[in-house]
Tab-separated table of C-alpha atoms in Angstrom:
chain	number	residue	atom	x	y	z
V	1	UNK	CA	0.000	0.000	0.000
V	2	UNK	CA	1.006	3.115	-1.517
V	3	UNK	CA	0.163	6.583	-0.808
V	4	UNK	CA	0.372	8.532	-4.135
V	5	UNK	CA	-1.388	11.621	-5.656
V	6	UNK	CA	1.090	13.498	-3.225
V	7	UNK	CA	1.953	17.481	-4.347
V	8	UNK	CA	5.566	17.888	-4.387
V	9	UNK	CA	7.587	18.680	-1.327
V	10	UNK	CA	4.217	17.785	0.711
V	11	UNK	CA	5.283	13.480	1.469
V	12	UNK	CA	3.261	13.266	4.810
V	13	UNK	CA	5.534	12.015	7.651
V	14	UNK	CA	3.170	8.970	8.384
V	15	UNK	CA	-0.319	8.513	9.070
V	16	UNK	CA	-3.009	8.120	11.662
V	17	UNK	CA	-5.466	5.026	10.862
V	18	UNK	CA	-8.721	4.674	12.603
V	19	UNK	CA	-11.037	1.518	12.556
V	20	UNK	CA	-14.419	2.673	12.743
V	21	UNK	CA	-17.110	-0.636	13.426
V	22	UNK	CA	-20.584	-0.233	12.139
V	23	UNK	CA	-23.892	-1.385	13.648
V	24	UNK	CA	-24.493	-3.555	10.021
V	25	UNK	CA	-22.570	-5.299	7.066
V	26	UNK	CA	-22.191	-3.802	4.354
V	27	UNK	CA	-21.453	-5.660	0.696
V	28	UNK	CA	-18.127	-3.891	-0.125
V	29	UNK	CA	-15.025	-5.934	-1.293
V	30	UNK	CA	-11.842	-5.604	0.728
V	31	UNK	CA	-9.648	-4.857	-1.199
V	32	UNK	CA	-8.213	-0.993	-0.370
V	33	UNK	CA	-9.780	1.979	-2.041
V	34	UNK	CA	-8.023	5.086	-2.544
V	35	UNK	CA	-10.084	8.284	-1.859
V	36	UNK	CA	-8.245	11.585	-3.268
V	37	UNK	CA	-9.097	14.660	-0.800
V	38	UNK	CA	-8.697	17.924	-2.354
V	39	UNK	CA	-9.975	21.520	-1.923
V	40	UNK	CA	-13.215	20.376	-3.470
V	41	UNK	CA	-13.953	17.427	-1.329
V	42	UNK	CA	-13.560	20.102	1.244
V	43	UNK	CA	-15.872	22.401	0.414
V	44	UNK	CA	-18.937	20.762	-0.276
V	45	UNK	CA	-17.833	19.355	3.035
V	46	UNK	CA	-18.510	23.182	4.415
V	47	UNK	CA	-14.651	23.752	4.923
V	48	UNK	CA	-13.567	27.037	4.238
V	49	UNK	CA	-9.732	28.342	4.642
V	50	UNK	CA	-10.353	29.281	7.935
V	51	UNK	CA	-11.121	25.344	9.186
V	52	UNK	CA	-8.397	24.344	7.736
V	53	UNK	CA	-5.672	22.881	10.215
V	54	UNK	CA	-2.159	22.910	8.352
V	55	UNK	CA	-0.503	21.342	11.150
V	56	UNK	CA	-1.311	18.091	9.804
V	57	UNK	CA	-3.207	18.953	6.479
V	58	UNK	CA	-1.972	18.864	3.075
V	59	UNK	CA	-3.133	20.957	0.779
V	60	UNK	CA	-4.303	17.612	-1.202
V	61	UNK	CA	-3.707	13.637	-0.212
V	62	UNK	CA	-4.817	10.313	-0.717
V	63	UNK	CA	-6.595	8.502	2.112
V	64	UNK	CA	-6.930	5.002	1.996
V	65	UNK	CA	-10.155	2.816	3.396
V	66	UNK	CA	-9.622	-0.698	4.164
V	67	UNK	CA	-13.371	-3.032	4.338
V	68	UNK	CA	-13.619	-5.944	6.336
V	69	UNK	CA	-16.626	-7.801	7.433
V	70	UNK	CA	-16.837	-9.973	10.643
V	71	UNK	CA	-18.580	-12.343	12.714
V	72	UNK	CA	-19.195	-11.369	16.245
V	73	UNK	CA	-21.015	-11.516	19.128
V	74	UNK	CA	-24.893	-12.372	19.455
V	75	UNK	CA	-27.153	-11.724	16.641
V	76	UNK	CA	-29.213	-8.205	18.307
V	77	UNK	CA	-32.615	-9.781	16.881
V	78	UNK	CA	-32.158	-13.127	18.800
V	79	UNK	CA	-31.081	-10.869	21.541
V	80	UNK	CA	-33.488	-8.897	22.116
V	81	UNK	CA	-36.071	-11.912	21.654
V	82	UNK	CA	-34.577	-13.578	24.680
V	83	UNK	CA	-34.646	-10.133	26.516
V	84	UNK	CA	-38.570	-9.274	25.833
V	85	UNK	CA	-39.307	-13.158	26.628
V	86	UNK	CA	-37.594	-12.905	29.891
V	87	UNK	CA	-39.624	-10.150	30.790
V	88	UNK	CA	-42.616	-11.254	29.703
V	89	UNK	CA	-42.477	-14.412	32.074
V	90	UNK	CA	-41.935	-12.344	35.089
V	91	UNK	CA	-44.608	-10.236	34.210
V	92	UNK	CA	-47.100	-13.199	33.780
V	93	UNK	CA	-45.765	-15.091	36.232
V	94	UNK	CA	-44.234	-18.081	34.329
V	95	UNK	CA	-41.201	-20.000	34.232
V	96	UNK	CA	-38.580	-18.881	32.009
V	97	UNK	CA	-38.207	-20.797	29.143
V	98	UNK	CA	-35.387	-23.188	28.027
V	99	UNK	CA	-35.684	-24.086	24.714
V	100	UNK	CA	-34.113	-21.391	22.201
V	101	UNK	CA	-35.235	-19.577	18.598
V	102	UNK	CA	-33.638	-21.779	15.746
V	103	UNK	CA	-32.326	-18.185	14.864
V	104	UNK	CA	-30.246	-18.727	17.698
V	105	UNK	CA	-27.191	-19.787	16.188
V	106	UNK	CA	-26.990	-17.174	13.134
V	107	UNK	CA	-23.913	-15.338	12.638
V	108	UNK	CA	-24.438	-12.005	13.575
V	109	UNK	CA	-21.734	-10.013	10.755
V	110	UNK	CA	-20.820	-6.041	11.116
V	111	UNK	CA	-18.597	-4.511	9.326
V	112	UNK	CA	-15.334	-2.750	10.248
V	113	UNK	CA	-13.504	0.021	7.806
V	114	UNK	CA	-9.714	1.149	8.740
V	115	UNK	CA	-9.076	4.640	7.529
V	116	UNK	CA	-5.584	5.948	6.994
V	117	UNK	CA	-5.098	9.414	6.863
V	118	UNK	CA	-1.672	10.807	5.595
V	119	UNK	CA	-0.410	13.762	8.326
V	120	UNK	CA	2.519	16.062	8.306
V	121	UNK	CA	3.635	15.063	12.419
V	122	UNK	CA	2.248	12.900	14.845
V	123	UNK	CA	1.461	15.303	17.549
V	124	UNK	CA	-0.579	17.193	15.529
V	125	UNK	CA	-2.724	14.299	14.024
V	126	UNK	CA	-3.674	13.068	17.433
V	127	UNK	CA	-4.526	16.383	18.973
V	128	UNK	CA	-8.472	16.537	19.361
V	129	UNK	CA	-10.680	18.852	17.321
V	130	UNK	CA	-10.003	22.447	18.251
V	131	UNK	CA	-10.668	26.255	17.495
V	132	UNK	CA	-13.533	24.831	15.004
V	133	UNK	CA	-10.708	23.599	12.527
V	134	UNK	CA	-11.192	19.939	10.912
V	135	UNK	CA	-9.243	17.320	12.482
V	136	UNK	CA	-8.470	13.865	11.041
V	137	UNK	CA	-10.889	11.551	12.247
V	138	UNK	CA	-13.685	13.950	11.639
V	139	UNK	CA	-12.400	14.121	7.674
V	140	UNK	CA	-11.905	9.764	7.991
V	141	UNK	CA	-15.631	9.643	9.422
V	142	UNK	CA	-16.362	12.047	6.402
V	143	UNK	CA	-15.028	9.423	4.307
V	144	UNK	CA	-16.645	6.308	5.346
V	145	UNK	CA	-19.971	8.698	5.856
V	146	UNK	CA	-19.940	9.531	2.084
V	147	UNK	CA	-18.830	5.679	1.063
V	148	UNK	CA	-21.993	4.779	2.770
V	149	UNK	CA	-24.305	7.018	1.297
V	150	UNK	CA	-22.713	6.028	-2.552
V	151	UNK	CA	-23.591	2.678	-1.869
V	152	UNK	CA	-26.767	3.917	-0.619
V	153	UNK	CA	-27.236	5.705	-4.343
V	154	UNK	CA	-26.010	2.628	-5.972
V	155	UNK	CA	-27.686	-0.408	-5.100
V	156	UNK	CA	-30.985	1.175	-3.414
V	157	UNK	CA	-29.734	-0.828	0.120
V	158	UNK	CA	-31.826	1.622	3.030
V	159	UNK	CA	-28.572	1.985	4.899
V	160	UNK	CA	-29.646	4.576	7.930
V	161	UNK	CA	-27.175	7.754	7.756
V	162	UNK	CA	-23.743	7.234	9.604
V	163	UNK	CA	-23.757	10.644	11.523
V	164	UNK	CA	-20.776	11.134	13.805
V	165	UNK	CA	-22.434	10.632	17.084
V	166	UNK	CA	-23.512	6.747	15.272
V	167	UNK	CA	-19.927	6.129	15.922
V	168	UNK	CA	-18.663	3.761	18.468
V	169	UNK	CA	-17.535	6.431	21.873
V	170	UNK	CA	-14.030	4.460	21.656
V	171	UNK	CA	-12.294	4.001	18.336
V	172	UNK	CA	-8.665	2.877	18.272
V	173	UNK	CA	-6.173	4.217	16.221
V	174	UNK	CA	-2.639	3.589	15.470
V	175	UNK	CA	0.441	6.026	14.108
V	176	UNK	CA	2.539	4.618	11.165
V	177	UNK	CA	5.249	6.059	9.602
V	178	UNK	CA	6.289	6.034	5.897
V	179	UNK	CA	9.674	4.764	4.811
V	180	UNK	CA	11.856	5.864	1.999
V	181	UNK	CA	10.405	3.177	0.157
V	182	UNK	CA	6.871	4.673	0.511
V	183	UNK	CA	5.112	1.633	2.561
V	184	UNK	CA	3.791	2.283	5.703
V	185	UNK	CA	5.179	1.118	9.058
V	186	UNK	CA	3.419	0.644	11.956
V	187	UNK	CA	5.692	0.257	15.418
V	188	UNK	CA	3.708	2.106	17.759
V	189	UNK	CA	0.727	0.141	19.596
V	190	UNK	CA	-2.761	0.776	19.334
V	191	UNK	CA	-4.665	4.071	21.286
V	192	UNK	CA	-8.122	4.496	22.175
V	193	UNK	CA	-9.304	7.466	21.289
V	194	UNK	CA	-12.576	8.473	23.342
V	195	UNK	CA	-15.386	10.786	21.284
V	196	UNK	CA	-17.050	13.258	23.027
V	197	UNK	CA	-20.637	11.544	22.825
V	198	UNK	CA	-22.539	8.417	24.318
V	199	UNK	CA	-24.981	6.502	22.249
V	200	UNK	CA	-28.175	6.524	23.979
V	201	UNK	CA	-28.575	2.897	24.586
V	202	UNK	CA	-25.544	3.425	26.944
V	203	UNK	CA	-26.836	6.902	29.208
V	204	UNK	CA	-28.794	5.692	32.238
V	205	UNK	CA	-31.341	8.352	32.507
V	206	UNK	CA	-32.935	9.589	36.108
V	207	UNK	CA	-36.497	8.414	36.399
V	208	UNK	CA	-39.317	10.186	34.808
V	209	UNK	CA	-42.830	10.843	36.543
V	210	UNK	CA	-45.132	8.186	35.873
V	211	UNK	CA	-47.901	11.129	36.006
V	212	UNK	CA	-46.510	13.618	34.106
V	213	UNK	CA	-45.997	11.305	31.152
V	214	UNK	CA	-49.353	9.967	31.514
V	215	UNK	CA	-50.500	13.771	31.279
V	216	UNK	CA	-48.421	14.002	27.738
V	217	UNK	CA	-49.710	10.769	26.500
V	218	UNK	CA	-53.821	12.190	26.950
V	219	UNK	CA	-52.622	15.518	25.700
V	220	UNK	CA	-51.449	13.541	22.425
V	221	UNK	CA	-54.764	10.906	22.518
V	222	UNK	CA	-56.916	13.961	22.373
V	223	UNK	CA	-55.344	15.515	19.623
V	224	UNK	CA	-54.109	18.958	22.238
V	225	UNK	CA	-52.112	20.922	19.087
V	226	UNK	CA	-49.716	22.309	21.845
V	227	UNK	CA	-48.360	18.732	22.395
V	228	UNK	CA	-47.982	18.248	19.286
V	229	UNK	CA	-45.890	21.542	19.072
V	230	UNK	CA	-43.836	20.373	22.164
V	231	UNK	CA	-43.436	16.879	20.139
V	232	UNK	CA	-41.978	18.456	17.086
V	233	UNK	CA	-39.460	20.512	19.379
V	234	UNK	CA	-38.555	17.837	21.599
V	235	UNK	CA	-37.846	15.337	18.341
V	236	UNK	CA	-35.964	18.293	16.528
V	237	UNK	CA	-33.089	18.047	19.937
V	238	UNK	CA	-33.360	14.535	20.103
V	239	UNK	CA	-32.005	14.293	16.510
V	240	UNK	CA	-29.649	17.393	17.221
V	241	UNK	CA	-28.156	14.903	19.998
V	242	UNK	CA	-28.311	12.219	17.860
V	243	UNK	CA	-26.042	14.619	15.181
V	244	UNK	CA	-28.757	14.747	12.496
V	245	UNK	CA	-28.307	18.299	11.988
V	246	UNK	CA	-30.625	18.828	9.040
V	247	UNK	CA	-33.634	16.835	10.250
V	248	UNK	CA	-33.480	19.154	13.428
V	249	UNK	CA	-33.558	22.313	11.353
V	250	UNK	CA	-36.359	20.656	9.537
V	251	UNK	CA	-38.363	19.737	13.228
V	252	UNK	CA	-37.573	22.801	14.313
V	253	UNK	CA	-38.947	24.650	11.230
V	254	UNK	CA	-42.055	22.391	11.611
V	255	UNK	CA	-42.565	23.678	14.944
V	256	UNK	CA	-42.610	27.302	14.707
V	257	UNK	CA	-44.800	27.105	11.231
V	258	UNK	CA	-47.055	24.982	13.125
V	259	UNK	CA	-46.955	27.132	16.192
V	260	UNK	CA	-47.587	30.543	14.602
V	261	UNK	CA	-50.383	28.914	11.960
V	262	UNK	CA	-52.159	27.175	14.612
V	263	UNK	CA	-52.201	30.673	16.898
V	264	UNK	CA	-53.230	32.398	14.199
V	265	UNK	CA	-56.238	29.936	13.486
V	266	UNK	CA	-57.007	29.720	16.936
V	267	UNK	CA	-57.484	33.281	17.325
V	268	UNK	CA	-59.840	33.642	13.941
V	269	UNK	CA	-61.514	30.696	15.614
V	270	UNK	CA	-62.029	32.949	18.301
V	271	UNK	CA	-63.123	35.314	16.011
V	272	UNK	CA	-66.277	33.532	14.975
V	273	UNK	CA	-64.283	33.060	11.418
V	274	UNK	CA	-65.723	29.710	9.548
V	275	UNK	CA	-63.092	27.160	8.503
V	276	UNK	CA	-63.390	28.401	4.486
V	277	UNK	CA	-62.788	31.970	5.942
V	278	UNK	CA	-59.775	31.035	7.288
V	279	UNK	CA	-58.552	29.185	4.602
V	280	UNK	CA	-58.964	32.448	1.852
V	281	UNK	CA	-57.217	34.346	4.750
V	282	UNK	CA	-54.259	31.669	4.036
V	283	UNK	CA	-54.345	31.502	0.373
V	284	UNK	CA	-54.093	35.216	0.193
V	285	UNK	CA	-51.156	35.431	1.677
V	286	UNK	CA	-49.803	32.588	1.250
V	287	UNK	CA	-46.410	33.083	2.740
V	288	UNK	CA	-45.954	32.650	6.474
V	289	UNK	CA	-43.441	35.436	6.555
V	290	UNK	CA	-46.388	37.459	4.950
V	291	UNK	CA	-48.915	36.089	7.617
V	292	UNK	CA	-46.769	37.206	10.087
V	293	UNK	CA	-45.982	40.585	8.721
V	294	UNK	CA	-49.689	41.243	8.343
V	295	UNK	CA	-51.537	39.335	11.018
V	296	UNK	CA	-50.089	39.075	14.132
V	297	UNK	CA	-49.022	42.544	15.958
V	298	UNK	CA	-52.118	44.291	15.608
V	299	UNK	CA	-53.422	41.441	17.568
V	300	UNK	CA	-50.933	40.406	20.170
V	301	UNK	CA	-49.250	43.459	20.336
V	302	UNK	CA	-45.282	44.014	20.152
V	303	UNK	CA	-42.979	43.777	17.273
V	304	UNK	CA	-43.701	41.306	14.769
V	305	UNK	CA	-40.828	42.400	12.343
V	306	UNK	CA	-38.920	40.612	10.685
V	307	UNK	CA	-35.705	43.007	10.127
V	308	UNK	CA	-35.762	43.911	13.900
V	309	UNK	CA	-33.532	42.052	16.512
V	310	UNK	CA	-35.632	39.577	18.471
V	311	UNK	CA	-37.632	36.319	18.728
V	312	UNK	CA	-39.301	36.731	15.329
V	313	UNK	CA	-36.482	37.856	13.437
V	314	UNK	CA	-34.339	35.305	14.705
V	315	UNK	CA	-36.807	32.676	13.833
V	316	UNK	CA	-36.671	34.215	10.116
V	317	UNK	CA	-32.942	34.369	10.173
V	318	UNK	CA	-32.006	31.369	11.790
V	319	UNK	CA	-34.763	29.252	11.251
V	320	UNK	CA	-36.629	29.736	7.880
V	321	UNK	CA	-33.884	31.317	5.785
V	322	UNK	CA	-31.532	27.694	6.872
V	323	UNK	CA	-35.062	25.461	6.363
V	324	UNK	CA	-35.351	27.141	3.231
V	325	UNK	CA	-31.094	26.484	2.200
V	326	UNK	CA	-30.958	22.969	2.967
V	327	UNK	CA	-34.283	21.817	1.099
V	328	UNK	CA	-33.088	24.135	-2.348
V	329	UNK	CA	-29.441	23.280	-2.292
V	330	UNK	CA	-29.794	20.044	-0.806
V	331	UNK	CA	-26.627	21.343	1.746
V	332	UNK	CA	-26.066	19.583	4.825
V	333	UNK	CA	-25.708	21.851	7.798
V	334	UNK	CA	-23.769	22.479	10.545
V	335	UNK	CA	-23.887	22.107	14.273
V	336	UNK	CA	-23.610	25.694	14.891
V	337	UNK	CA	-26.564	26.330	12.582
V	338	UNK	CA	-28.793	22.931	14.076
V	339	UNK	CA	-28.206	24.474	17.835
V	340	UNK	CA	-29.133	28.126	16.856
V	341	UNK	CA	-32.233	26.816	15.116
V	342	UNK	CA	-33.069	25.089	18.484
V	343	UNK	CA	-32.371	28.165	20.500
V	344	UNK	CA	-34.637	30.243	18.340
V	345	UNK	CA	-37.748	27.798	17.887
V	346	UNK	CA	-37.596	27.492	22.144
V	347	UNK	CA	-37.477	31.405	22.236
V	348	UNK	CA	-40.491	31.669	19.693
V	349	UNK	CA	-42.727	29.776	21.478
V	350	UNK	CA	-41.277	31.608	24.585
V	351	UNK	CA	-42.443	34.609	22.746
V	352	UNK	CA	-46.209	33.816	21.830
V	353	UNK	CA	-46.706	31.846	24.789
V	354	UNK	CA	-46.136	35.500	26.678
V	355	UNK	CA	-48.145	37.739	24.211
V	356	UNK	CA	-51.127	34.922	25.058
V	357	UNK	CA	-50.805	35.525	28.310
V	358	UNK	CA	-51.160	39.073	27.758
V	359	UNK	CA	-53.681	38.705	25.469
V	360	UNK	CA	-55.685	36.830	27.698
V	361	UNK	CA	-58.731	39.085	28.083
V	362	UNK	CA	-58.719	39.077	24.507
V	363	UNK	CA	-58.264	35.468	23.337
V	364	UNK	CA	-59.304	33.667	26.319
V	365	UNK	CA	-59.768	30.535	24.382
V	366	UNK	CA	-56.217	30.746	22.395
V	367	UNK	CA	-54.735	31.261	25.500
V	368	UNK	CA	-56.551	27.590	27.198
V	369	UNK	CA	-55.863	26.057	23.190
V	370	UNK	CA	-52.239	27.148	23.225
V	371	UNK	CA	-50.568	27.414	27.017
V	372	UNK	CA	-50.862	25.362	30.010
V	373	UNK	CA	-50.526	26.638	33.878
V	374	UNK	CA	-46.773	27.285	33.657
V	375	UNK	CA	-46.870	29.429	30.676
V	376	UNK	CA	-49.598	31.686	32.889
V	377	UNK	CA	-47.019	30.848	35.948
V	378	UNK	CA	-44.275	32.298	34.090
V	379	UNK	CA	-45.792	35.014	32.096
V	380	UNK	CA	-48.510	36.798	34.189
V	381	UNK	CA	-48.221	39.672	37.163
V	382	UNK	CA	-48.910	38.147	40.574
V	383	UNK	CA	-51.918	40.499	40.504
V	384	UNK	CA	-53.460	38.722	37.397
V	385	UNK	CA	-52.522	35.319	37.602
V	386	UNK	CA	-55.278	33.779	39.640
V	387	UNK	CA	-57.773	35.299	37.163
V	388	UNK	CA	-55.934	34.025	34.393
V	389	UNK	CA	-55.919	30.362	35.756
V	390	UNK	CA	-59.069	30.695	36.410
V	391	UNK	CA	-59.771	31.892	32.159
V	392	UNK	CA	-57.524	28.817	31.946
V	393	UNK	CA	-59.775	26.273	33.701
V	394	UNK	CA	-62.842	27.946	32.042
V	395	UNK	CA	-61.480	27.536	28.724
V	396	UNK	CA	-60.210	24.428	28.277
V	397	UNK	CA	-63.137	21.936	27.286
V	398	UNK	CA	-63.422	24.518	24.098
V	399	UNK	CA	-60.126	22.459	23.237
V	400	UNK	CA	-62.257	19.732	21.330
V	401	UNK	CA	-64.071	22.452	19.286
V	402	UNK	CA	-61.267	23.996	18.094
V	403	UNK	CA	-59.272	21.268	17.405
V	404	UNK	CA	-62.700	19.808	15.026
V	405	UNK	CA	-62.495	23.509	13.644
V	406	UNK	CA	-58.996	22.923	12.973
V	407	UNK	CA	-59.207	19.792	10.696
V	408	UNK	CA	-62.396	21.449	8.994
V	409	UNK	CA	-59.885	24.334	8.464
V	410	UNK	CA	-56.888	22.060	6.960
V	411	UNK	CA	-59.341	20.518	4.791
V	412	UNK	CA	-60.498	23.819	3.235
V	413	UNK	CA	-56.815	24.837	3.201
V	414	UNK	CA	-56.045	21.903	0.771
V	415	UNK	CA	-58.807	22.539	-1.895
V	416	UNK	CA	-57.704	26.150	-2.622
């Protein structure tokens, strides 16, 4: 094994391989595959000069990816049989059972890629990520990511998406030096390197009220459009944590479009405005950024612009105007941009959950359609609060006519 495509006066002083393990096989040959990483590869990567760490980057290099696929350990299907009929007999009260699943004795394959990564000096390649610049085994997971996703292309196989944080916490990695001859020599014994993240099969979490899930789980039964709201936010950081950046700025763009909207229909509920009435309000202005030029401040009061610093803006900015790059360019985006979109969605709903509560007098029935007791809690004077719990309780069985109004509503929205 060779490393070639080299610029001149650039011959890397070794290189850093990595062995990544997957969660499934994959039907790639073995035999090594040469990748050539250049100032392209780069930037559709999102790497601009700036990210760039010369301390052990060339300006161009070859990287090499090595496939193997192995048998080990117990097939996770047979597994987690055994696991759920365990349970199930001390739940019922039976003996546990002896006999085993024929499927019992199937190999159980994964595959495992080596990455070698050419570097200019061993410190450097081994130094974690820093100062937002790229370091190697982010640009080798970058590698196998993209191998994945072109055999994904290829042969139709529904291979989930390898984000970073699908990676194994400990991945070992080994330095090798390159000899006169060009070959690569490896002396040094194995390290672990240890990522920054936990797959969540391995986090013990603290235990959860029984109650206050149970209160969720009616919320969703009877169709409550603020849980659903709260659903979309809370999936949007669960796959932020999980390091799919673009489906959170997608969740989180869901749930401020279906925050505003449903405010907005809630209040010409209110209103006494019929579903169709609605729905010409929508197809008139058929932008949301319109709706909420238009529609909103002279109703709930404060700023509503777009161009001015705050919670709406932000949402525009950091929110809409990144929803709106990813689906035309087809980009992938970044952490930074996945944990603003968070921040601002959170602060949105902050934001109309307050000019409810203000409101209240107003849109009584938004307010019990839209906020719960902590929104009042956290939003209201001490001198109006009881009365607006009270507006609260009063309220709240209008939920079911609204949210009939609602689907009446989405239906007329869809014929226009």
């Amino acid at each position: 094994m060779e490393f070639t495509d080299v610029p001149q006066g650039q011959e890397p002083a070794g290189v850093i391989a990595y062995s990544f393990v997957l969660p499934y096989a994959v039907p790639l040959s073995t035999e090594p595959v040469q990748i050539y990483v250049g100032h392209e590869y780069l930037r559709i990567r999102g790497v601009d000069s700036s990210e760039r760490d010369h301390s052990w980057m060339q300006d161009a290099f070859t990287c090499f990816l090595s496939w193997s696929t192995m048998e080990h350990g117990v097939d996770p299907v047979y597994e987690g049989s055994v696991l759920a009929s365990t349970v199930l007999d001390k739940v019922t009260g039976r003996a546990a059972r002896e006999t085993q699943p024929e499927t019992a004795n199937l190999p159980h394959e994964r595959s495992v890629v080596v990455v070698m990564v050419p570097v200019k000096e061993r410190t450097a390649a081994l130094t974690p990520p820093h100062d937002g610049k790229v370091d190697p085994l982010t640009l080798a997971h970058w590698l196998v990511a993209d191998t994945l996703r072109s055999l994904r292309i290829t042969a139709g196989i529904p291979l989930p998406e390898l984000h970073y944080k699908a990676l194994n916490p400990i991945t070992p990695a080994v330095f090798g030096t390159l000899t006169d001859a060009g070959s690569i020599r490896f002396d040094e014994d194995q390290l672990a390197i240890v990522l920054d993240h936990l797959p969540v099969q391995s986090i013990a979490w603290d235990l959860v009220d029984a109650v206050a899930v149970g209160n969720v789980f009616t919320q969703l039964t009877l169709g409550s459009v603020s849980a659903l709201i709260r659903d979309h936010h809370a999936r949007s950081h669960a796959e932020h944590v999980a390091g799919d950046y673009r489906a959170s700025v997608l969740s989180n763009a869901i749930t401020c479009e279906v925050a505003l909207d449903t405010t907005l229909a809630a209040m010409l509920w209110e209103e006494d405005k019929t579903p169709a009435e609605a729905a010409r309000m929508w197809a008139d202005a058929s932008s949301i950024t319109h709706r909420v030029k238009t529609m909103y401040a002279h109703r709930l009061g404060a700023s509503w612009n777009l161009d001015i610093d705050g919670p709406v803006a932000d949402w525009r900015h950091r929110v809409v105007d990144v929803r709106n790059s990813l689906i035309h360019s087809g980009r992938t985006t970044s952490v930074a941009e996945s944990d603003r979109a968070g921040e601002c969605a959170a602060d949105l709903i902050s934001f109309i959950s307050m000019r409810l509560v203000l409101a209240w007098k107003t849109y009584p029935k938004t307010l019990a359609v839209m906020c719960g007791p902590s929104s009042v809690d956290q939003y209201a004077s001490k001198n109006q609060r009881a009365n607006i719990h009270k507006a609260l309780e009063t309220n709240s069985a209008s939920a079911g006519e609204f949210h009939r109004w609602r689907d009446d509503w989405l239906k007329a929205r869809a014929s226009l």
